[in-house]
C-alpha cells in the first residue's frame, strides 16, 4: 500500500484568488479533503472529482465535530494510504489549530507538510486599506485571539499590549470586542486611538467600520458587524478612508451570475472578481461532442474537397481536434485548408492546437462571418447542432457552397435550482453574464420562466444573446463586441453607473 500523507493547506481569507499556487497544486492532487466552514466554494470547486470530501465545519459554541475527532479522521485516512489535504481558512498555524492536528500524526509517524496561507489578520486589513505596519506609525504588529472560553473573562495582558505602541489585530473577537476595548482603555491607551473592524474581509460583501477606540463598540453595534471580522487597533487605521481600494471597485458588493459551462467559466469569473464582484457560478448548459460523428470524420478524411473550414466556437474547434487526434492525425491534417474563426476566442482555441485562423471577421458574429469570408471554394462548417441560420443564409446569398456539420450539441437538462430562483426573485443577483443565447435558455430553465427578472440585468455578449434574454423580459445591456474582454468592460461600466 502506498504511504499516506497529510498536508495542511491554508485556503486564505475568502477571496479564492488568495489561495497560494502551491496550495492549489496540492489540492489538485488530493484524494481526501477535510475542510472548514470558512473555505470559499470557489476553492472547494478545485477539489478533484473523485476525491472524498469531509466537511468538519465548526459552529462557534456548539462544535459540529470535536477537534479530537478531526485529528482521528486525518490519522485514519493517512493510515489508509491516502493523500489527505486538510484545508483551513487563512493560515493553518494562525489560530487555526494546525499545530494540534499535527501532534497525533507525528506520534504515529505519518508524513506531513504545511502550506502556509494568507491570514485574514493581514489580508482583511489590506483589503480595507489598512497597511498593518507603516514606518510613521508603528514598529510592531501583534495578532491576538479575542476568544474567551464560555463564561470566563479574557486573559489578555492589555498593559503589555498598550506598551508596545504597535498595531493590534484581534481575531475571534467580535463578541468580546467591548471587553477588549475596555481592557485597552484601562491599560491607558488613548481613547481617540484609531480603530477599525473588517467584516467578511476580502469577499465582495466586505464591510469596514471606522472608529476610535472609545467609539468602536457603538459604531460596530450601529453597523451590526458580525463574525467573521477582525478588529484592528492602531494609528494605521487612520489610512483606511484614503487607501480602501477594494471598496472603490465597480462591482464591489454586487453578485454576478456566470452561466457559462464550467470548463469555460474560469477566466470570466476571475476577471469579475477582480472588479470586486461576488461571482456565482451556475453553469446552465453543457456542450457535448457528438460521437460518433461520421459526417465530420468523412469530411476530415477528404479535406481536399474544401477550401475553408469554418468554426463558430471554441467547442467546435475542440470537437474537431479530438476527432482528428483520435484518428491518429495532428495539425498537419489541416495543412491544405484555410481556417476561419468567428472571433478571437475561437481563434485562440485554434491557437491552442498549433493552428492559426486565416480569417476572423471585423464584427464577431455569424452574419459578418458569412458575409466576409473570402469566396474561394467550398466551405466546411463545424459547429453546434442548432447553428445560427445567418451564416448559411449569407453563404447561400453569395453562392458559396458549404457543408454544415454538427459536431457538438448543447445539453440543457440542469435541474431547477431553488436557491438561484430565490436569489433572483429577491434581487440578490444583480447581473447575469450571458455568453450565448443557449446560456440564456439554460438559465431560464434553471430558475423557471415565471421568475421575477425585474431586478436583474442581463449582460449579453451580442445581439442574438440579447434578443433571447428580451424574450423572457430580462433587461439587457450588450457588449460593444462579442469578446469576454468587452463583456467584462460592460460589467464594469454598469457597476460604475450604479
Ligand atoms: N487561521 C485563520 C484564523 C482562524 S480564527 C486565519 O489565518 O485567518 C477565525 C477568525 O479569523 C475569525 O473569528 C475572524 O476574526 C478571522 N477571520 C477569518 N476569516 C475572516 C474574514 N474573511 N474576514 C475577517 N475576519 C476573518
PDB file of C-alpha atoms in Angstrom, residues 314-486:
ATOM      1  CA  UNK A 314     -14.110  27.009 -29.160  1.00  0.00           C
ATOM      2  CA  UNK A 315     -16.294  23.947 -28.568  1.00  0.00           C
ATOM      3  CA  UNK A 316     -16.354  23.308 -32.330  1.00  0.00           C
ATOM      4  CA  UNK A 317     -12.564  23.570 -32.511  1.00  0.00           C
ATOM      5  CA  UNK A 318     -12.166  21.185 -29.585  1.00  0.00           C
ATOM      6  CA  UNK A 319     -14.580  18.621 -31.045  1.00  0.00           C
ATOM      7  CA  UNK A 320     -12.662  18.690 -34.361  1.00  0.00           C
ATOM      8  CA  UNK A 321      -9.301  18.408 -32.631  1.00  0.00           C
ATOM      9  CA  UNK A 322     -10.356  15.434 -30.520  1.00  0.00           C
ATOM     10  CA  UNK A 323     -11.603  13.552 -33.561  1.00  0.00           C
ATOM     11  CA  UNK A 324      -8.504  14.384 -35.549  1.00  0.00           C
ATOM     12  CA  UNK A 325      -6.264  13.124 -32.717  1.00  0.00           C
ATOM     13  CA  UNK A 326      -8.436  10.045 -32.247  1.00  0.00           C
ATOM     14  CA  UNK A 327      -7.911   9.278 -35.929  1.00  0.00           C
ATOM     15  CA  UNK A 328      -4.182   9.296 -35.212  1.00  0.00           C
ATOM     16  CA  UNK A 329      -3.571  12.593 -37.001  1.00  0.00           C
ATOM     17  CA  UNK A 330      -2.361  16.020 -35.994  1.00  0.00           C
ATOM     18  CA  UNK A 331      -2.333  19.631 -37.167  1.00  0.00           C
ATOM     19  CA  UNK A 332      -0.717  18.604 -40.477  1.00  0.00           C
ATOM     20  CA  UNK A 333      -4.059  17.001 -41.337  1.00  0.00           C
ATOM     21  CA  UNK A 334      -5.387  20.528 -41.889  1.00  0.00           C
ATOM     22  CA  UNK A 335      -2.429  21.665 -43.943  1.00  0.00           C
ATOM     23  CA  UNK A 336      -4.336  22.053 -47.191  1.00  0.00           C
ATOM     24  CA  UNK A 337      -7.249  24.171 -45.982  1.00  0.00           C
ATOM     25  CA  UNK A 338      -7.748  27.689 -44.717  1.00  0.00           C
ATOM     26  CA  UNK A 339      -9.292  28.217 -41.307  1.00  0.00           C
ATOM     27  CA  UNK A 340     -11.904  30.782 -40.301  1.00  0.00           C
ATOM     28  CA  UNK A 341     -12.912  31.698 -36.748  1.00  0.00           C
ATOM     29  CA  UNK A 342     -15.933  33.735 -35.719  1.00  0.00           C
ATOM     30  CA  UNK A 343     -13.956  35.726 -33.148  1.00  0.00           C
ATOM     31  CA  UNK A 344     -10.810  35.907 -31.019  1.00  0.00           C
ATOM     32  CA  UNK A 345     -11.976  33.250 -28.509  1.00  0.00           C
ATOM     33  CA  UNK A 346     -12.369  30.708 -31.294  1.00  0.00           C
ATOM     34  CA  UNK A 347      -9.101  31.839 -32.899  1.00  0.00           C
ATOM     35  CA  UNK A 348      -7.397  31.286 -29.556  1.00  0.00           C
ATOM     36  CA  UNK A 349      -8.814  27.762 -29.364  1.00  0.00           C
ATOM     37  CA  UNK A 350      -7.259  27.101 -32.769  1.00  0.00           C
ATOM     38  CA  UNK A 351      -4.023  28.558 -31.461  1.00  0.00           C
ATOM     39  CA  UNK A 352      -4.017  26.000 -28.674  1.00  0.00           C
ATOM     40  CA  UNK A 353      -3.910  23.298 -31.339  1.00  0.00           C
ATOM     41  CA  UNK A 354      -0.986  24.990 -33.053  1.00  0.00           C
ATOM     42  CA  UNK A 355      -3.244  26.393 -35.787  1.00  0.00           C
ATOM     43  CA  UNK A 356      -3.853  29.982 -36.736  1.00  0.00           C
ATOM     44  CA  UNK A 357      -7.007  31.489 -38.181  1.00  0.00           C
ATOM     45  CA  UNK A 358      -6.692  32.808 -41.727  1.00  0.00           C
ATOM     46  CA  UNK A 359      -9.863  34.823 -41.391  1.00  0.00           C
ATOM     47  CA  UNK A 360     -11.679  36.470 -38.480  1.00  0.00           C
ATOM     48  CA  UNK A 361     -14.485  38.914 -39.338  1.00  0.00           C
ATOM     49  CA  UNK A 362     -14.268  42.513 -38.115  1.00  0.00           C
ATOM     50  CA  UNK A 363     -17.514  42.035 -36.163  1.00  0.00           C
ATOM     51  CA  UNK A 364     -17.598  38.751 -34.299  1.00  0.00           C
ATOM     52  CA  UNK A 365     -20.928  37.227 -35.305  1.00  0.00           C
ATOM     53  CA  UNK A 366     -22.343  34.710 -37.735  1.00  0.00           C
ATOM     54  CA  UNK A 367     -23.724  37.315 -40.158  1.00  0.00           C
ATOM     55  CA  UNK A 368     -20.360  39.027 -40.582  1.00  0.00           C
ATOM     56  CA  UNK A 369     -18.526  35.739 -40.865  1.00  0.00           C
ATOM     57  CA  UNK A 370     -20.936  34.667 -43.612  1.00  0.00           C
ATOM     58  CA  UNK A 371     -20.695  37.991 -45.416  1.00  0.00           C
ATOM     59  CA  UNK A 372     -16.953  38.452 -45.165  1.00  0.00           C
ATOM     60  CA  UNK A 373     -15.370  35.037 -45.703  1.00  0.00           C
ATOM     61  CA  UNK A 374     -13.425  35.165 -48.997  1.00  0.00           C
ATOM     62  CA  UNK A 375     -15.356  33.204 -51.657  1.00  0.00           C
ATOM     63  CA  UNK A 376     -12.673  30.819 -52.804  1.00  0.00           C
ATOM     64  CA  UNK A 377     -14.380  27.458 -52.850  1.00  0.00           C
ATOM     65  CA  UNK A 378     -16.367  25.019 -50.766  1.00  0.00           C
ATOM     66  CA  UNK A 379     -16.659  25.643 -47.008  1.00  0.00           C
ATOM     67  CA  UNK A 380     -16.846  23.048 -44.245  1.00  0.00           C
ATOM     68  CA  UNK A 381     -18.715  24.396 -41.217  1.00  0.00           C
ATOM     69  CA  UNK A 382     -18.028  22.533 -37.970  1.00  0.00           C
ATOM     70  CA  UNK A 383     -20.400  23.823 -35.280  1.00  0.00           C
ATOM     71  CA  UNK A 384     -23.276  23.191 -32.889  1.00  0.00           C
ATOM     72  CA  UNK A 385     -26.261  21.079 -33.766  1.00  0.00           C
ATOM     73  CA  UNK A 386     -28.572  24.082 -33.912  1.00  0.00           C
ATOM     74  CA  UNK A 387     -26.359  26.692 -35.522  1.00  0.00           C
ATOM     75  CA  UNK A 388     -27.345  30.213 -36.457  1.00  0.00           C
ATOM     76  CA  UNK A 389     -29.060  30.423 -39.852  1.00  0.00           C
ATOM     77  CA  UNK A 390     -27.380  33.746 -40.522  1.00  0.00           C
ATOM     78  CA  UNK A 391     -24.152  32.050 -41.500  1.00  0.00           C
ATOM     79  CA  UNK A 392     -25.593  29.632 -44.025  1.00  0.00           C
ATOM     80  CA  UNK A 393     -28.042  32.203 -45.397  1.00  0.00           C
ATOM     81  CA  UNK A 394     -25.160  34.550 -46.112  1.00  0.00           C
ATOM     82  CA  UNK A 395     -23.285  31.776 -47.925  1.00  0.00           C
ATOM     83  CA  UNK A 396     -26.424  30.945 -49.923  1.00  0.00           C
ATOM     84  CA  UNK A 397     -26.826  34.559 -50.942  1.00  0.00           C
ATOM     85  CA  UNK A 398     -23.249  34.720 -52.103  1.00  0.00           C
ATOM     86  CA  UNK A 399     -23.455  31.407 -53.926  1.00  0.00           C
ATOM     87  CA  UNK A 400     -20.806  29.823 -51.691  1.00  0.00           C
ATOM     88  CA  UNK A 401     -21.095  26.049 -51.486  1.00  0.00           C
ATOM     89  CA  UNK A 402     -20.877  24.563 -47.980  1.00  0.00           C
ATOM     90  CA  UNK A 403     -21.362  21.513 -45.814  1.00  0.00           C
ATOM     91  CA  UNK A 404     -22.843  22.273 -42.378  1.00  0.00           C
ATOM     92  CA  UNK A 405     -21.738  19.558 -39.947  1.00  0.00           C
ATOM     93  CA  UNK A 406     -22.957  19.365 -36.347  1.00  0.00           C
ATOM     94  CA  UNK A 407     -20.036  18.337 -34.130  1.00  0.00           C
ATOM     95  CA  UNK A 408     -21.455  19.056 -30.672  1.00  0.00           C
ATOM     96  CA  UNK A 409     -24.770  19.651 -29.011  1.00  0.00           C
ATOM     97  CA  UNK A 410     -25.905  21.782 -26.116  1.00  0.00           C
ATOM     98  CA  UNK A 411     -27.415  19.981 -23.152  1.00  0.00           C
ATOM     99  CA  UNK A 412     -29.905  21.884 -21.033  1.00  0.00           C
ATOM    100  CA  UNK A 413     -31.024  19.217 -18.615  1.00  0.00           C
ATOM    101  CA  UNK A 414     -29.906  21.026 -15.472  1.00  0.00           C
ATOM    102  CA  UNK A 415     -32.366  20.695 -12.630  1.00  0.00           C
ATOM    103  CA  UNK A 416     -34.332  23.657 -11.351  1.00  0.00           C
ATOM    104  CA  UNK A 417     -32.250  25.457  -8.736  1.00  0.00           C
ATOM    105  CA  UNK A 418     -34.475  26.743  -5.905  1.00  0.00           C
ATOM    106  CA  UNK A 419     -31.570  28.674  -4.343  1.00  0.00           C
ATOM    107  CA  UNK A 420     -30.823  30.552  -7.557  1.00  0.00           C
ATOM    108  CA  UNK A 421     -34.505  31.145  -8.219  1.00  0.00           C
ATOM    109  CA  UNK A 422     -34.977  32.630  -4.746  1.00  0.00           C
ATOM    110  CA  UNK A 423     -31.891  34.814  -5.139  1.00  0.00           C
ATOM    111  CA  UNK A 424     -33.098  36.201  -8.480  1.00  0.00           C
ATOM    112  CA  UNK A 425     -36.623  36.755  -7.158  1.00  0.00           C
ATOM    113  CA  UNK A 426     -35.254  38.530  -4.102  1.00  0.00           C
ATOM    114  CA  UNK A 427     -32.985  40.808  -6.145  1.00  0.00           C
ATOM    115  CA  UNK A 428     -29.785  39.366  -4.640  1.00  0.00           C
ATOM    116  CA  UNK A 429     -28.368  38.605  -8.085  1.00  0.00           C
ATOM    117  CA  UNK A 430     -27.795  41.969  -9.738  1.00  0.00           C
ATOM    118  CA  UNK A 431     -26.263  40.820 -13.019  1.00  0.00           C
ATOM    119  CA  UNK A 432     -26.216  37.671 -15.105  1.00  0.00           C
ATOM    120  CA  UNK A 433     -23.489  37.305 -17.721  1.00  0.00           C
ATOM    121  CA  UNK A 434     -24.712  35.568 -20.860  1.00  0.00           C
ATOM    122  CA  UNK A 435     -22.179  34.428 -23.433  1.00  0.00           C
ATOM    123  CA  UNK A 436     -24.635  32.840 -25.866  1.00  0.00           C
ATOM    124  CA  UNK A 437     -28.354  32.530 -26.493  1.00  0.00           C
ATOM    125  CA  UNK A 438     -28.117  28.978 -25.177  1.00  0.00           C
ATOM    126  CA  UNK A 439     -26.849  30.171 -21.771  1.00  0.00           C
ATOM    127  CA  UNK A 440     -29.958  32.378 -21.550  1.00  0.00           C
ATOM    128  CA  UNK A 441     -32.185  29.399 -22.323  1.00  0.00           C
ATOM    129  CA  UNK A 442     -30.314  27.279 -19.798  1.00  0.00           C
ATOM    130  CA  UNK A 443     -30.576  29.990 -17.143  1.00  0.00           C
ATOM    131  CA  UNK A 444     -34.319  30.434 -17.597  1.00  0.00           C
ATOM    132  CA  UNK A 445     -34.642  26.656 -17.420  1.00  0.00           C
ATOM    133  CA  UNK A 446     -32.732  26.653 -14.130  1.00  0.00           C
ATOM    134  CA  UNK A 447     -34.929  29.263 -12.440  1.00  0.00           C
ATOM    135  CA  UNK A 448     -38.265  28.852 -14.242  1.00  0.00           C
ATOM    136  CA  UNK A 449     -39.921  31.203 -16.728  1.00  0.00           C
ATOM    137  CA  UNK A 450     -42.175  32.698 -14.061  1.00  0.00           C
ATOM    138  CA  UNK A 451     -39.201  34.064 -12.069  1.00  0.00           C
ATOM    139  CA  UNK A 452     -39.277  37.797 -11.341  1.00  0.00           C
ATOM    140  CA  UNK A 453     -36.490  39.198 -13.541  1.00  0.00           C
ATOM    141  CA  UNK A 454     -37.287  42.844 -12.788  1.00  0.00           C
ATOM    142  CA  UNK A 455     -34.205  43.417 -10.614  1.00  0.00           C
ATOM    143  CA  UNK A 456     -31.816  41.534 -12.854  1.00  0.00           C
ATOM    144  CA  UNK A 457     -29.729  42.965 -15.663  1.00  0.00           C
ATOM    145  CA  UNK A 458     -28.503  40.561 -18.335  1.00  0.00           C
ATOM    146  CA  UNK A 459     -25.009  41.360 -19.589  1.00  0.00           C
ATOM    147  CA  UNK A 460     -25.041  39.946 -23.099  1.00  0.00           C
ATOM    148  CA  UNK A 461     -22.097  39.201 -25.354  1.00  0.00           C
ATOM    149  CA  UNK A 462     -24.001  40.057 -28.541  1.00  0.00           C
ATOM    150  CA  UNK A 463     -27.303  40.917 -30.168  1.00  0.00           C
ATOM    151  CA  UNK A 464     -28.526  37.340 -30.635  1.00  0.00           C
ATOM    152  CA  UNK A 465     -27.932  36.617 -26.972  1.00  0.00           C
ATOM    153  CA  UNK A 466     -29.699  39.848 -26.021  1.00  0.00           C
ATOM    154  CA  UNK A 467     -32.685  39.010 -28.220  1.00  0.00           C
ATOM    155  CA  UNK A 468     -33.056  35.699 -26.400  1.00  0.00           C
ATOM    156  CA  UNK A 469     -32.928  37.436 -22.990  1.00  0.00           C
ATOM    157  CA  UNK A 470     -35.511  40.030 -24.011  1.00  0.00           C
ATOM    158  CA  UNK A 471     -37.924  37.238 -24.905  1.00  0.00           C
ATOM    159  CA  UNK A 472     -38.187  36.479 -21.184  1.00  0.00           C
ATOM    160  CA  UNK A 473     -38.495  40.127 -20.186  1.00  0.00           C
ATOM    161  CA  UNK A 474     -34.911  40.398 -18.924  1.00  0.00           C
ATOM    162  CA  UNK A 475     -33.467  43.908 -19.114  1.00  0.00           C
ATOM    163  CA  UNK A 476     -30.249  43.739 -21.135  1.00  0.00           C
ATOM    164  CA  UNK A 477     -27.007  45.542 -21.859  1.00  0.00           C
ATOM    165  CA  UNK A 478     -24.950  44.460 -24.846  1.00  0.00           C
ATOM    166  CA  UNK A 479     -21.156  44.299 -25.057  1.00  0.00           C
ATOM    167  CA  UNK A 480     -19.513  46.521 -27.655  1.00  0.00           C
ATOM    168  CA  UNK A 481     -18.119  43.437 -29.386  1.00  0.00           C
ATOM    169  CA  UNK A 482     -18.502  39.708 -28.859  1.00  0.00           C
ATOM    170  CA  UNK A 483     -15.491  39.063 -26.621  1.00  0.00           C
ATOM    171  CA  UNK A 484     -15.002  38.261 -22.951  1.00  0.00           C
ATOM    172  CA  UNK A 485     -12.936  41.464 -22.652  1.00  0.00           C
ATOM    173  CA  UNK A 486     -15.842  43.574 -23.863  1.00  0.00           C
TER     174      UNK A 486
END
